[in-house]
Amino acid sequence: MSYNTFGQLFRVTTWGESHGPAIGCVVDGCPPGIELTEADIQPFLDRRRPGQSRFTTQRQEPDQVKILSGVYEGRTTGTPISLLIENTDQRSKDYANIAAQYRPGHADVAYDMKYGHRDPRGGGRSSARETAMRVAAGAVARKILGPGVVIRGAMVAMGAHAVDRERWDWAAVEQNPFFCPDPRAATEWEGILDGIRKAGSSIGAVLEVVAQGVPPGLGAPIYGKLDADIAAALMSINAVKGVEIGDGFAAATLRGEENADEMRMEGDKITFLANHAGGILGGIATGQDIVARFAVKPTSSILTPMRSVTAAGENAEVFTKGRHDPCVGIRAVPVGEAMVACVLADHLLRHRGQTGERRGLGQ
Amino acid sequence: MSYNTFGQLFRVTTWGESHGPAIGCVVDGCPPGIELTEADIQPFLDRRRPGQSRFTTQRQEPDQVKILSGVYEGRTTGTPISLLIENTDQRSKDYANIAAQYRPGHADVAYDMKYGHRDPRGGGRSSARETAMRVAAGAVARKILGPGVVIRGAMVAMGAHAVDRERWDWAAVEQNPFFCPDPRAATEWEGILDGIRKAGSSIGAVLEVVAQGVPPGLGAPIYGKLDADIAAALMSINAVKGVEIGDGFAAATLRGEENADEMRMEGDKITFLANHAGGILGGIATGQDIVARFAVKPTSSILTPMRSVTAAGENAEVFTKGRHDPCVGIRAVPVGEAMVACVLADHLLRHRGQTGERRGLGQ
Amino acid sequence: MSYNTFGQLFRVTTWGESHGPAIGCVVDGCPPGIELTEADIQPFLDRRRPGQSRFTTQRQEPDQVKILSGVYEGRTTGTPISLLIENTDQRSKDYANIAAQYRPGHADVAYDMKYGHRDPRGGGRSSARETAMRVAAGAVARKILGPGVVIRGAMVAMGAHAVDRERWDWAAVEQNPFFCPDPRAATEWEGILDGIRKAGSSIGAVLEVVAQGVPPGLGAPIYGKLDADIAAALMSINAVKGVEIGDGFAAATLRGEENADEMRMEGDKITFLANHAGGILGGIATGQDIVARFAVKPTSSILTPMRSVTAAGENAEVFTKGRHDPCVGIRAVPVGEAMVACVLADHLLRHRGQTGERRGLGQ
Amino acid sequence: MSYNTFGQLFRVTTWGESHGPAIGCVVDGCPPGIELTEADIQPFLDRRRPGQSRFTTQRQEPDQVKILSGVYEGRTTGTPISLLIENTDQRSKDYANIAAQYRPGHADVAYDMKYGHRDPRGGGRSSARETAMRVAAGAVARKILGPGVVIRGAMVAMGAHAVDRERWDWAAVEQNPFFCPDPRAATEWEGILDGIRKAGSSIGAVLEVVAQGVPPGLGAPIYGKLDADIAAALMSINAVKGVEIGDGFAAATLRGEENADEMRMEGDKITFLANHAGGILGGIATGQDIVARFAVKPTSSILTPMRSVTAAGENAEVFTKGRHDPCVGIRAVPVGEAMVACVLADHLLRHRGQTGERRGLGQ
């Protein structure tokens, strides 16, 4: 990972500011001959798109993606795929004060510390709008992985309110505005988040991404570990403060016997009797489900005035009007899925390069 | 990060197996003119060295580091620094059965899935012995950062037993076999871990690394975020299953007002009134303490027989005699510190490259 | 260098096909606070633009560059700079037959060997149209280097007809259609190339790029040598078959005494009495002029029918109508300058990162 | 390429100074399961070893390579391969004056300009001794490529004295001290070089490397072109001033018709009727022989006193006693072969990663 590029063989470079003319990315290293049209990408962008319920920002962006290169007659050519989304709803006036004063929890102050100069409109480069391009790149990654690899995300806690895993239903995820796998929790969250939204406040969330059908062998010791790359990928998403794999922090409380994923032969195939490890051992996929969770802090833009300072060095009270998500974690679900997809596609190509292995190629 | 190298301008490449003739690393990109001798590195290796208490493996390794290149007349020359530690206590017979059967929770099975061939002696490349070289590289990183940047680690929970943060005492960390900052907890842990050790079991842990004096501006959006690189660095350590920055997963339970790190001017300097963010906003250091925690699973090598399979595809019962740490988290403390040091040194050089900023250079 | 990205700290990723909707690039790693507008880039594109004399292709492309990100209020922000040029004159019908049969000397056959699928329109990705984005990126690189570093290119031989170095005049370079520094040679070349053009043939060329004012110390042993990076950068330009630094191949014919660049003190400054080395020793700039030359083969697209084969595996006779440069080397002059500028900007940032050196920064 | 590492999937990191305790390299990314012992590497080192004729330096180094990691039971494991050669004949006294004064043509002055500090013993890091590790890595690369890819080098000109290509005999290359493919030229060169050696002078050379059996498709547009990577690899060798592919600089003098490599079908296989391109089109291998040449300047260390300056800033006369090669190009032949082997192995893995292609894998 280097500034605005991630991945090694499947490489994604994103660019663009929240209120510039457009945002985009270049997807490099995609194998040739894969069927790809804008229609393969758009549904994932639509899942992340703002303004779809009262629980996400009311900014209206159609987020129509255009493929500008790398595809000929509906198939990838192996050359870089340039994707572009025009910004249409840029109410920069909403953000006029961002230039002058630092919003607590936002990157404004850090950008000025680093660069001494920033584009303040809508948060500029630090806006979560950038994640739209991750979702677009993730759609390409899914095509490389093929239908045998299924990557799905869900919100498993809003604030302190966790789902009941006994009621987990993947179908439910697409049927409520929270990507919540527990329909009863979804109903409760609606009431809670309405209260938070009306209070001008915000709340954090925990999200989970599960990848099924990942070919064993993906990942590489020691500094190309699959879990290390997933950790970096998820931690790079706006507002994320923690990442865990499998049992994660709970594993720290276990005894060796409790944490062991025992094995048995089923015919000529190794079967694991548990999945505390989250599908990864020594940085390498075992073929079990890969399970990753990440914590998203509450949206920093809130109506409550907070103590802060101005760029000119004066004390100030700051509150953010504008249009914001009361729980920014919701829209991070498709982003988390996309990041996992990109990491897996990259490791598929790398694994294939080093070992010649062809399993799992989605062509 | 790429296979066995991490970092971009400060680059560390490690090599070696647990029971090969030696382990080593190449540290590339170190600035010239920095005073460096083996005596700068050895104390950090000694902190990590096995066999220092009854709570760590009884393998006896002096872990004497040798500098083979890159230093002339006591100062770095800017050319690659080759570090080497000879393996002396290689009781391979202890591990004869690792070749034949897979230990649950270990990487044996994953290596065979990926490579079809592995060095089984002592876990080969997947052994935590590799982390000695991380500690050595971290000592070089500290020299680059200079005395103004202080990086310290501690064990904050053993199993479900957490320290009391009210009793936090950095001096205590060096005075008990757990790197525990709470003397009372350390005493309790002694009893608990004795029981676990005698039972042939093991236990997980949570560790915390704090970096003070980090120059504001280190880190870079979007895929070179300081927290993303720390997450990858810590997750790449053996047995780590989770990473968090600042409030981490607890941030997910907060409201926006609770999570805000408010700011005030103190003279001409911005002061933060809290540090929920753990010193990083938008992937960029703000000058506050950087706080990272990571979860280590219980040692997988235990005396209790567990169900497993052999490399030949038969069911088997596996237990590990050998010499092992009942709480592998203990010795991960100096490793975690070293990884944070390496990430910071890398970002210091990168920041200096892009912005010309000279603050924080330890020369 | 990796597929479609070059550079390490100053990173350029290009995308786009000859006859797609647009071509573009992402310039990542540019320092913040540098004044940059489209007017800084456009003049360099205009120098490379086709259709400016009867000696270059008559394809009409205004090559108007747009900055889509990374610049705010006329200054760079340190975030990625997205540059885009729309393709307007795409007469794909001229190229209908490229899909079916391989043009000798072109990359068509190699792309099919590698990818099994390609965009044949105008040569697709292998078209020299991609070099427009190198020129655009080079303009950004020049801004980083600042006015103290002067990078100029010239055509020093057309076919076997070399310039007379006694008559070298940089001002002349902009006054003839060949970037020729020798006015008399330029006049001769006009007649020669008219004949070649009318015969439907083409001719090769040798180009030279000179960089003055390069700060001593840029470059890095062993695999980050400045000359190695320049060699890769120039060799990556379409149709280039050779690269040399300083005396280049002629150095192979010299004795040690003849090749030595002797030194004397002038005041407290080291002065070199010759420049056989072309400004680089051990991969590191010495402060002398950096001199690089590269050889461009004759345009492969010619009217003379040549023996070839079809994609379907039949023998065929191939000749290229379309619009082509009879000496493709001419337009490679601004491209060569741009590549050298990009390499130097990258090394400036890298050098600054490793050594803290601030000389030569164009801010 | 980054400082002391080259390659992307097949990555070689070298370290060590001419007169330090040892030199070494880490070869990362080697596929698992390849048979490898020290006996596979040693013969290539022996070809490069000094002191084998009166035409190479009389420094006596057995150059015995040791494998320290990455190989188990005679086969690679996919983990990093650490190779080490001890320095035994370190007559540092010969070089005492290098610290004080700059030798014209050497990197001493450039290292001081960059780093302000260097290891002067035997040239330190800038000594060609580093190339021993390239040769060792190249031997590993050859194992990856397998016996179907044959990479051979030869010296094709010593000074202005070129071989007669009509007399080219690969068998002769191993039968004279010059790696000369033309037995008659070899005899002549002996007399010429004796004179140069006795005069305390030196002479340049041109070398050629030919790779046969390279699988079509290796290489990648635009900045991962096979010829660009070969150019960087060869230019990074000590004393190299020029690189060309196929006809190289001679191509600049040709007409389009003359330079075309026409094609015909032979059965279902495309056959080229010429190889002006040197086996690479658009940066991608076509299956023809890959032909690369590089120019090596005369050894800078000569007995004739030259004008120079001291590190303290005084004028001085410098001449080099010590033990030196009168034609440093001779020993660059195995180095050039090795670099081409490394580039090809890297591209084989990268190609396999992106396209899934398995041709050419030497397993």
XYZ file of N, CA, C and O in Angstrom, chain C residues 1-6 8 106 110-111 113-115 125 130 134 159 201-205 217 219 221-225 228 232 235-236 241-245 248-249 251-252 254-257 259-260 262-265 273 277 281 286 297-298 304 306-309 313 315-317 350-351, chain D residues 1-6 8 14 106 110-111 113-115 125 130 134 159 201-205 217 219-225 232 236 241-245 248-249 251-252 254-257 259-260 262-265 273 277 281 286 297-298 304 306-309 313 315-317 350-351:
552
model
N 8.616 0.062 -10.847
C 7.699 0.056 -11.995
C 6.841 -1.197 -11.993
O 7.345 -2.277 -11.811
N 5.569 -1.022 -12.208
C 4.663 -2.152 -12.096
C 3.510 -1.988 -13.054
O 2.610 -1.214 -12.798
N 3.513 -2.695 -14.152
C 2.445 -2.593 -15.135
C 2.262 -1.131 -15.568
O 3.069 -0.637 -16.337
N 1.279 -0.447 -15.036
C 0.939 0.870 -15.565
C 1.276 2.017 -14.625
O 0.760 3.114 -14.779
N 2.119 1.739 -13.640
C 2.569 2.777 -12.716
C 4.084 2.870 -12.784
O 4.757 1.854 -12.838
N 4.613 4.095 -12.758
C 6.055 4.189 -12.545
C 6.351 5.196 -11.449
O 5.565 6.075 -11.167
N 8.244 5.768 -7.371
C 8.031 5.213 -6.041
C 7.380 6.243 -5.119
O 6.349 5.959 -4.532
N 4.714 -4.180 -34.829
C 3.748 -3.682 -33.853
C 3.532 -4.711 -32.748
O 3.905 -5.875 -32.878
N 2.006 -9.641 -30.057
C 2.468 -9.909 -28.696
C 1.310 -9.799 -27.691
O 1.201 -10.600 -26.761
N 0.439 -8.809 -27.886
C -0.719 -8.691 -26.998
C -1.602 -9.935 -27.098
O -2.088 -10.446 -26.084
N -0.598 -12.893 -27.943
C 0.130 -13.992 -27.306
C -0.047 -13.944 -25.790
O -0.149 -14.971 -25.139
N -0.036 -12.738 -25.247
C -0.118 -12.598 -23.796
C -1.546 -12.701 -23.299
O -1.829 -13.450 -22.372
N -2.429 -11.928 -23.898
C -3.766 -11.762 -23.321
C -4.857 -12.546 -24.066
O -5.941 -12.721 -23.535
N -4.081 -0.041 -26.380
C -3.196 0.404 -25.305
C -1.761 0.568 -25.779
O -0.997 1.317 -25.181
N -0.597 6.957 -25.603
C -0.401 6.916 -24.149
C 0.651 7.898 -23.681
O 0.590 8.406 -22.557
N 2.317 10.858 -20.259
C 3.661 10.982 -19.688
C 4.103 12.446 -19.750
O 4.737 12.959 -18.819
N 17.884 8.776 -38.914
C 18.561 7.735 -39.672
C 20.057 7.843 -39.414
O 20.496 8.000 -38.270
N 7.433 5.269 -46.602
C 8.360 4.557 -45.732
C 8.510 5.322 -44.414
O 7.697 6.197 -44.083
N 9.512 4.977 -43.646
C 9.743 5.634 -42.352
C 11.215 5.497 -42.006
O 11.945 4.751 -42.650
N 11.627 6.183 -40.952
C 13.045 6.210 -40.600
C 13.204 6.330 -39.080
O 12.349 6.911 -38.413
N 14.300 5.788 -38.551
C 14.570 5.859 -37.121
C 15.267 7.143 -36.714
O 15.553 8.004 -37.554
N 15.550 7.280 -35.412
C 16.157 8.516 -34.922
C 16.855 8.268 -33.592
O 16.549 7.297 -32.889
N 23.635 14.038 -5.469
C 23.107 13.125 -4.460
C 21.855 12.397 -4.884
O 21.525 11.358 -4.312
N 19.523 9.816 -6.710
C 19.859 8.456 -7.127
C 20.250 7.653 -5.914
O 20.502 8.219 -4.842
N 22.246 3.762 -4.816
C 22.679 2.390 -5.067
C 21.723 1.426 -4.373
O 21.145 1.824 -3.351
N 21.606 0.197 -4.843
C 22.230 -0.441 -5.991
C 21.182 -0.612 -7.086
O 21.492 -0.624 -8.264
N 19.925 -0.810 -6.631
C 18.861 -1.045 -7.603
C 17.928 0.145 -7.717
O 16.865 0.057 -8.315
N 18.316 1.243 -7.128
C 17.612 2.496 -7.323
C 18.537 3.497 -7.983
O 18.390 4.699 -7.782
N 19.480 2.994 -8.796
C 20.427 3.893 -9.463
C 19.680 4.844 -10.394
O 18.770 4.424 -11.110
N 19.860 3.646 -13.942
C 19.026 2.470 -14.193
C 17.564 2.890 -14.331
O 16.841 2.379 -15.197
N 15.217 2.519 -17.708
C 13.900 1.880 -17.753
C 12.861 2.861 -18.284
O 12.001 2.496 -19.099
N 13.425 3.360 -22.050
C 13.172 2.123 -22.792
C 11.679 1.795 -22.822
O 11.214 1.076 -23.708
N 10.928 2.315 -21.858
C 9.492 2.024 -21.820
C 8.698 2.850 -22.830
O 7.510 2.613 -23.035
N 14.707 1.325 -28.662
C 15.489 0.080 -28.700
C 16.842 0.190 -28.019
O 17.559 -0.818 -27.900
N 17.222 1.381 -27.565
C 18.515 1.514 -26.907
C 18.572 2.772 -26.076
O 17.886 3.757 -26.379
N 19.360 2.712 -25.007
C 19.520 3.858 -24.111
C 20.988 3.942 -23.726
O 21.630 2.919 -23.487
N 21.504 5.159 -23.643
C 22.860 5.285 -23.121
C 22.999 6.562 -22.305
O 22.239 7.509 -22.460
N 23.951 6.525 -21.390
C 24.208 7.639 -20.475
C 25.627 8.146 -20.751
O 26.558 7.340 -20.868
N 28.148 6.532 -23.208
C 27.378 5.362 -23.613
C 28.219 4.306 -24.289
O 29.297 3.947 -23.802
N 27.741 3.798 -25.429
C 28.447 2.717 -26.110
C 29.850 3.136 -26.537
O 30.753 2.304 -26.616
N 31.888 4.668 -24.786
C 32.790 4.461 -23.646
C 33.458 3.096 -23.709
O 34.573 2.907 -23.195
N 32.804 2.143 -24.357
C 33.363 0.792 -24.459
C 34.635 0.776 -25.284
O 35.435 -0.160 -25.198
N 36.957 3.155 -25.193
C 37.965 4.038 -24.601
C 38.912 3.300 -23.661
O 38.594 2.232 -23.143
N 40.084 3.924 -23.423
C 41.007 3.528 -22.381
C 40.615 4.222 -21.075
O 39.988 5.295 -21.106
N 41.066 3.688 -19.972
C 40.771 4.281 -18.678
C 41.137 5.752 -18.582
O 40.380 6.558 -18.043
N 42.288 6.118 -19.160
C 42.729 7.518 -19.076
C 41.785 8.431 -19.850
O 41.528 9.563 -19.448
N 38.637 7.985 -20.480
C 37.269 8.015 -19.955
C 37.165 8.731 -18.612
O 36.071 9.035 -18.134
N 38.329 9.000 -17.979
C 38.299 9.598 -16.636
C 37.787 11.030 -16.681
O 38.222 11.820 -17.525
N 38.334 13.966 -14.805
C 39.218 14.492 -13.759
C 38.516 15.600 -12.975
O 37.525 16.167 -13.422
N 39.052 15.856 -11.802
C 38.432 16.855 -10.911
C 39.473 17.855 -10.428
O 40.635 17.509 -10.232
N 39.036 19.073 -10.216
C 39.832 20.124 -9.572
C 38.920 20.902 -8.626
O 37.710 20.954 -8.819
N 39.533 21.494 -7.608
C 38.775 22.393 -6.749
C 38.663 23.752 -7.432
O 39.652 24.261 -7.961
N 36.430 18.127 -15.058
C 37.056 18.658 -16.263
C 36.511 18.008 -17.527
O 36.908 18.365 -18.638
N 30.933 10.589 -17.998
C 29.989 9.799 -17.197
C 28.544 10.233 -17.385
O 27.631 9.535 -16.953
N 27.606 8.921 -11.251
C 28.647 7.969 -10.815
C 28.050 7.034 -9.762
O 27.467 7.512 -8.780
N 26.095 13.706 -9.777
C 27.259 14.433 -9.265
C 27.088 15.937 -9.361
O 27.969 16.687 -8.939
N 13.258 3.241 -33.184
C 13.238 2.516 -34.444
C 12.323 3.237 -35.445
O 11.516 4.081 -35.048
N 12.428 2.898 -36.736
C 11.517 3.522 -37.699
C 10.073 3.102 -37.420
O 9.821 1.993 -36.964
N 4.415 0.161 -47.648
C 4.961 -0.998 -48.364
C 4.361 -2.294 -47.808
O 4.394 -2.516 -46.600
N 4.109 -5.894 -46.446
C 5.061 -6.799 -45.807
C 4.366 -8.135 -45.554
O 3.156 -8.201 -45.351
N 5.173 -9.181 -45.499
C 4.618 -10.502 -45.214
C 4.226 -10.607 -43.737
O 5.007 -10.226 -42.866
N 3.057 -11.098 -43.478
C 2.629 -11.265 -42.091
C 1.602 -12.389 -42.019
O 1.450 -13.163 -42.966
N 0.914 -12.463 -40.882
C -0.093 -13.522 -40.698
C -1.338 -12.886 -40.083
O -1.281 -11.784 -39.537
N -4.528 -17.246 -38.259
C -3.489 -18.218 -38.594
C -3.277 -18.445 -40.081
O -2.860 -19.513 -40.505
N -1.413 -16.859 -43.734
C -0.449 -15.893 -44.250
C -1.177 -14.714 -44.891
O -2.300 -14.861 -45.390
N -0.564 -13.537 -44.881
C -1.202 -12.344 -45.433
C -0.143 -11.324 -45.795
O 0.999 -11.405 -45.347
N -0.520 -10.372 -46.641
C 0.328 -9.213 -46.912
C -0.283 -8.038 -46.149
O -1.476 -7.794 -46.240
N 12.715 10.897 -2.887
C 13.335 9.762 -2.192
C 14.603 10.182 -1.460
O 14.848 9.753 -0.332
N 15.390 10.991 -2.128
C 16.638 11.461 -1.519
C 16.331 12.283 -0.273
O 16.959 12.128 0.775
N 11.885 -1.605 -8.586
C 13.234 -1.547 -8.021
C 13.322 -0.454 -6.952
O 12.838 0.633 -7.159
N 13.926 -0.783 -5.850
C 13.925 0.144 -4.739
C 15.200 0.000 -3.939
O 15.344 -0.949 -3.183
N 16.153 0.905 -4.073
C 17.399 0.834 -3.339
C 18.078 -0.524 -3.564
O 18.676 -0.721 -4.610
N 17.976 -1.448 -2.644
C 18.775 -2.674 -2.734
C 17.958 -3.923 -3.040
O 18.412 -5.032 -2.814
N 16.760 -3.725 -3.520
C 15.902 -4.840 -3.921
C 15.536 -4.689 -5.388
O 15.252 -3.585 -5.837
N 15.545 -5.795 -6.129
C 14.944 -5.715 -7.447
C 13.978 -6.866 -7.659
O 14.065 -7.894 -7.004
N 9.670 -7.945 -8.522
C 8.380 -7.715 -7.867
C 7.850 -8.988 -7.226
O 7.556 -8.998 -6.044
N 20.072 -7.465 -2.015
C 21.471 -7.762 -1.717
C 21.991 -6.813 -0.638
O 21.455 -5.739 -0.416
N 35.123 6.738 -10.222
C 34.550 5.907 -9.167
C 33.412 6.636 -8.462
O 33.252 7.857 -8.605
N 30.552 10.613 -5.322
C 29.088 10.670 -5.354
C 28.492 10.184 -4.036
O 27.517 10.761 -3.534
N 29.077 9.134 -3.456
C 28.599 8.657 -2.154
C 28.759 9.745 -1.099
O 27.873 9.944 -0.268
N 28.815 12.926 -1.653
C 27.835 13.978 -1.951
C 26.456 13.584 -1.410
O 25.711 14.431 -0.931
N 26.125 12.308 -1.530
C 24.798 11.872 -1.111
C 24.719 11.649 0.392
O 23.814 12.139 1.058
N 25.665 10.898 0.923
C 25.541 10.411 2.296
C 26.436 11.143 3.292
O 26.241 11.041 4.495
N 30.308 -0.356 -0.603
C 29.100 -0.863 -1.244
C 29.153 -0.701 -2.752
O 28.487 -1.425 -3.482
N 29.619 -6.733 -5.114
C 28.178 -6.958 -4.902
C 27.586 -7.859 -5.972
O 26.615 -8.579 -5.731
N 24.323 -11.153 -7.280
C 23.415 -11.179 -8.428
C 23.566 -12.504 -9.162
O 22.591 -13.093 -9.621
N 37.107 -2.909 -26.388
C 37.460 -1.648 -27.013
C 36.798 -1.579 -28.369
O 35.618 -1.902 -28.513
N 46.870 0.444 -17.785
C 45.659 1.091 -18.283
C 44.479 0.110 -18.240
O 44.554 -0.943 -17.582
N 43.423 0.437 -18.920
C 42.233 -0.432 -18.940
C 41.453 -0.133 -20.207
O 41.747 0.835 -20.914
N 40.460 -0.955 -20.471
C 39.714 -0.829 -21.736
C 38.247 -1.239 -21.495
O 37.966 -2.074 -20.627
N 37.347 -0.655 -22.287
C 35.923 -0.974 -22.189
C 35.547 -2.199 -23.003
O 36.394 -2.803 -23.665
N 34.268 -2.550 -22.970
C 33.817 -3.744 -23.671
C 32.320 -3.663 -23.933
O 31.603 -2.911 -23.268
N 4.679 -13.979 -24.260
C 3.729 -13.365 -23.328
C 4.380 -12.765 -22.106
O 3.777 -11.951 -21.421
N 6.399 -10.276 -19.836
C 6.479 -8.824 -19.974
C 5.095 -8.235 -19.875
O 4.103 -8.960 -19.960
N 5.035 -6.925 -19.665
C 3.716 -6.308 -19.516
C 3.789 -4.833 -19.835
O 4.669 -4.125 -19.341
N 2.890 -4.384 -20.692
C 2.776 -2.945 -20.876
C 2.231 -2.307 -19.605
O 1.510 -2.980 -18.857
N 2.536 -1.027 -19.382
C 3.354 -0.082 -20.127
C 4.653 0.143 -19.381
O 5.680 0.438 -19.965
N 4.559 0.037 -18.035
C 5.756 0.319 -17.235
C 6.317 -0.952 -16.626
O 7.176 -0.902 -15.755
N 5.835 -2.085 -17.066
C 6.415 -3.360 -16.697
C 6.917 -4.058 -17.955
O 6.958 -5.282 -18.012
N 7.337 -3.258 -18.943
C 7.816 -3.842 -20.190
C 9.061 -4.676 -19.919
O 9.945 -4.261 -19.162
N 16.904 -1.622 -17.111
C 17.234 -1.191 -15.749
C 18.183 -2.182 -15.103
O 19.141 -1.801 -14.421
N 22.028 -1.238 -14.086
C 22.371 -1.178 -12.659
C 23.688 -1.891 -12.345
O 24.184 -1.805 -11.226
N 27.223 1.694 -19.209
C 26.833 3.036 -19.695
C 25.806 2.988 -20.818
O 25.350 4.048 -21.274
N 25.460 1.797 -21.296
C 24.486 1.740 -22.379
C 23.872 0.357 -22.470
O 24.515 -0.635 -22.100
N 22.631 0.321 -22.934
C 21.901 -0.945 -23.082
C 21.126 -0.876 -24.381
O 20.558 0.167 -24.718
N 21.086 -1.981 -25.115
C 20.222 -2.005 -26.287
C 19.608 -3.390 -26.475
O 20.141 -4.389 -26.003
N 18.470 -3.393 -27.123
C 17.693 -4.616 -27.365
C 17.618 -4.833 -28.868
O 17.335 -3.886 -29.616
N 18.974 -2.388 -31.548
C 19.401 -1.287 -30.701
C 19.621 0.002 -31.458
O 18.783 0.402 -32.271
N 20.755 0.646 -31.185
C 21.019 1.941 -31.813
C 21.077 1.840 -33.338
O 20.755 2.795 -34.041
N 19.072 0.329 -35.128
C 17.697 0.426 -35.635
C 17.354 1.860 -36.010
O 16.514 2.109 -36.887
N 18.019 2.811 -35.356
C 17.733 4.220 -35.639
C 18.141 4.599 -37.055
O 17.674 5.596 -37.597
N 17.736 2.629 -39.720
C 17.024 1.803 -40.696
C 15.749 2.474 -41.205
O 15.184 3.353 -40.557
N 15.302 1.996 -42.369
C 13.984 2.318 -42.901
C 12.977 1.314 -42.336
O 13.349 0.208 -41.948
N 11.713 1.686 -42.348
C 10.659 0.798 -41.855
C 10.683 -0.582 -42.485
O 10.513 -1.597 -41.798
N 10.954 -0.634 -43.803
C 10.955 -1.937 -44.474
C 12.103 -2.811 -43.962
O 11.977 -4.024 -43.861
N 13.536 -2.756 -41.071
C 13.447 -3.094 -39.653
C 12.313 -4.081 -39.352
O 12.217 -4.627 -38.256
N 11.431 -4.279 -40.320
C 10.259 -5.134 -40.071
C 10.679 -6.589 -39.885
O 11.468 -7.117 -40.668
N 9.226 -9.742 -40.520
C 8.058 -10.323 -41.183
C 7.693 -11.665 -40.552
O 8.488 -12.265 -39.847
N 6.460 -12.078 -40.792
C 5.948 -13.327 -40.200
C 5.345 -14.226 -41.269
O 4.755 -13.743 -42.234
N 5.457 -15.507 -41.036
C 4.781 -16.531 -41.841
C 4.280 -17.623 -40.900
O 4.824 -17.810 -39.812
N 3.235 -18.319 -41.337
C 2.791 -19.481 -40.581
C 3.675 -20.670 -40.940
O 3.962 -20.893 -42.113
N 10.642 -14.006 -39.648
C 11.675 -14.173 -40.665
C 12.935 -13.374 -40.345
O 13.924 -13.439 -41.063
N 13.851 -6.945 -33.654
C 13.247 -6.483 -32.397
C 13.901 -7.103 -31.175
O 13.652 -6.671 -30.050
N 8.197 -7.230 -28.456
C 7.345 -6.244 -29.131
C 6.385 -5.646 -28.112
O 5.695 -6.388 -27.400
N 7.974 -12.392 -27.626
C 7.262 -13.026 -28.734
C 7.644 -14.490 -28.913
O 7.103 -15.159 -29.792
N 32.196 0.546 -19.402
C 33.289 1.507 -19.553
C 34.604 0.870 -19.097
O 34.599 -0.170 -18.422
N 35.745 1.460 -19.462
C 37.025 0.917 -18.982
C 37.108 1.051 -17.456
O 36.567 2.002 -16.885
N 47.956 5.119 -14.183
C 48.289 6.476 -14.631
C 47.749 7.514 -13.654
O 46.560 7.489 -13.333
N 46.008 10.679 -12.326
C 44.985 11.578 -12.865
C 44.757 12.701 -11.862
O 44.912 12.523 -10.662
N 44.298 13.845 -12.386
C 43.990 14.968 -11.510
C 42.699 14.708 -10.750
O 41.699 14.297 -11.330
N 42.739 14.938 -9.465
C 41.524 14.753 -8.688
C 41.570 15.659 -7.466
O 42.391 16.587 -7.408
N 40.683 15.403 -6.503
C 40.629 16.229 -5.289
C 40.497 15.298 -4.093
O 40.133 14.123 -4.232
N 39.045 18.619 0.290
C 38.916 19.784 -0.573
C 40.217 20.340 -1.110
O 40.329 21.534 -1.376
N 43.366 19.844 -4.134
C 43.712 19.170 -5.377
C 44.709 18.052 -5.097
O 45.473 18.114 -4.138
N 44.704 17.016 -5.916
C 45.597 15.875 -5.706
C 45.782 15.126 -7.015
O 45.004 15.290 -7.956
N 46.851 14.332 -7.070
C 47.024 13.387 -8.175
C 46.668 11.996 -7.651
O 47.150 11.600 -6.590
N 4.924 -13.128 -12.648
C 3.907 -12.090 -12.814
C 2.923 -12.457 -13.914
O 1.711 -12.254 -13.780
N 3.440 -12.975 -14.996
C 2.570 -13.374 -16.106
C 1.606 -14.468 -15.674
O 0.417 -14.436 -15.978
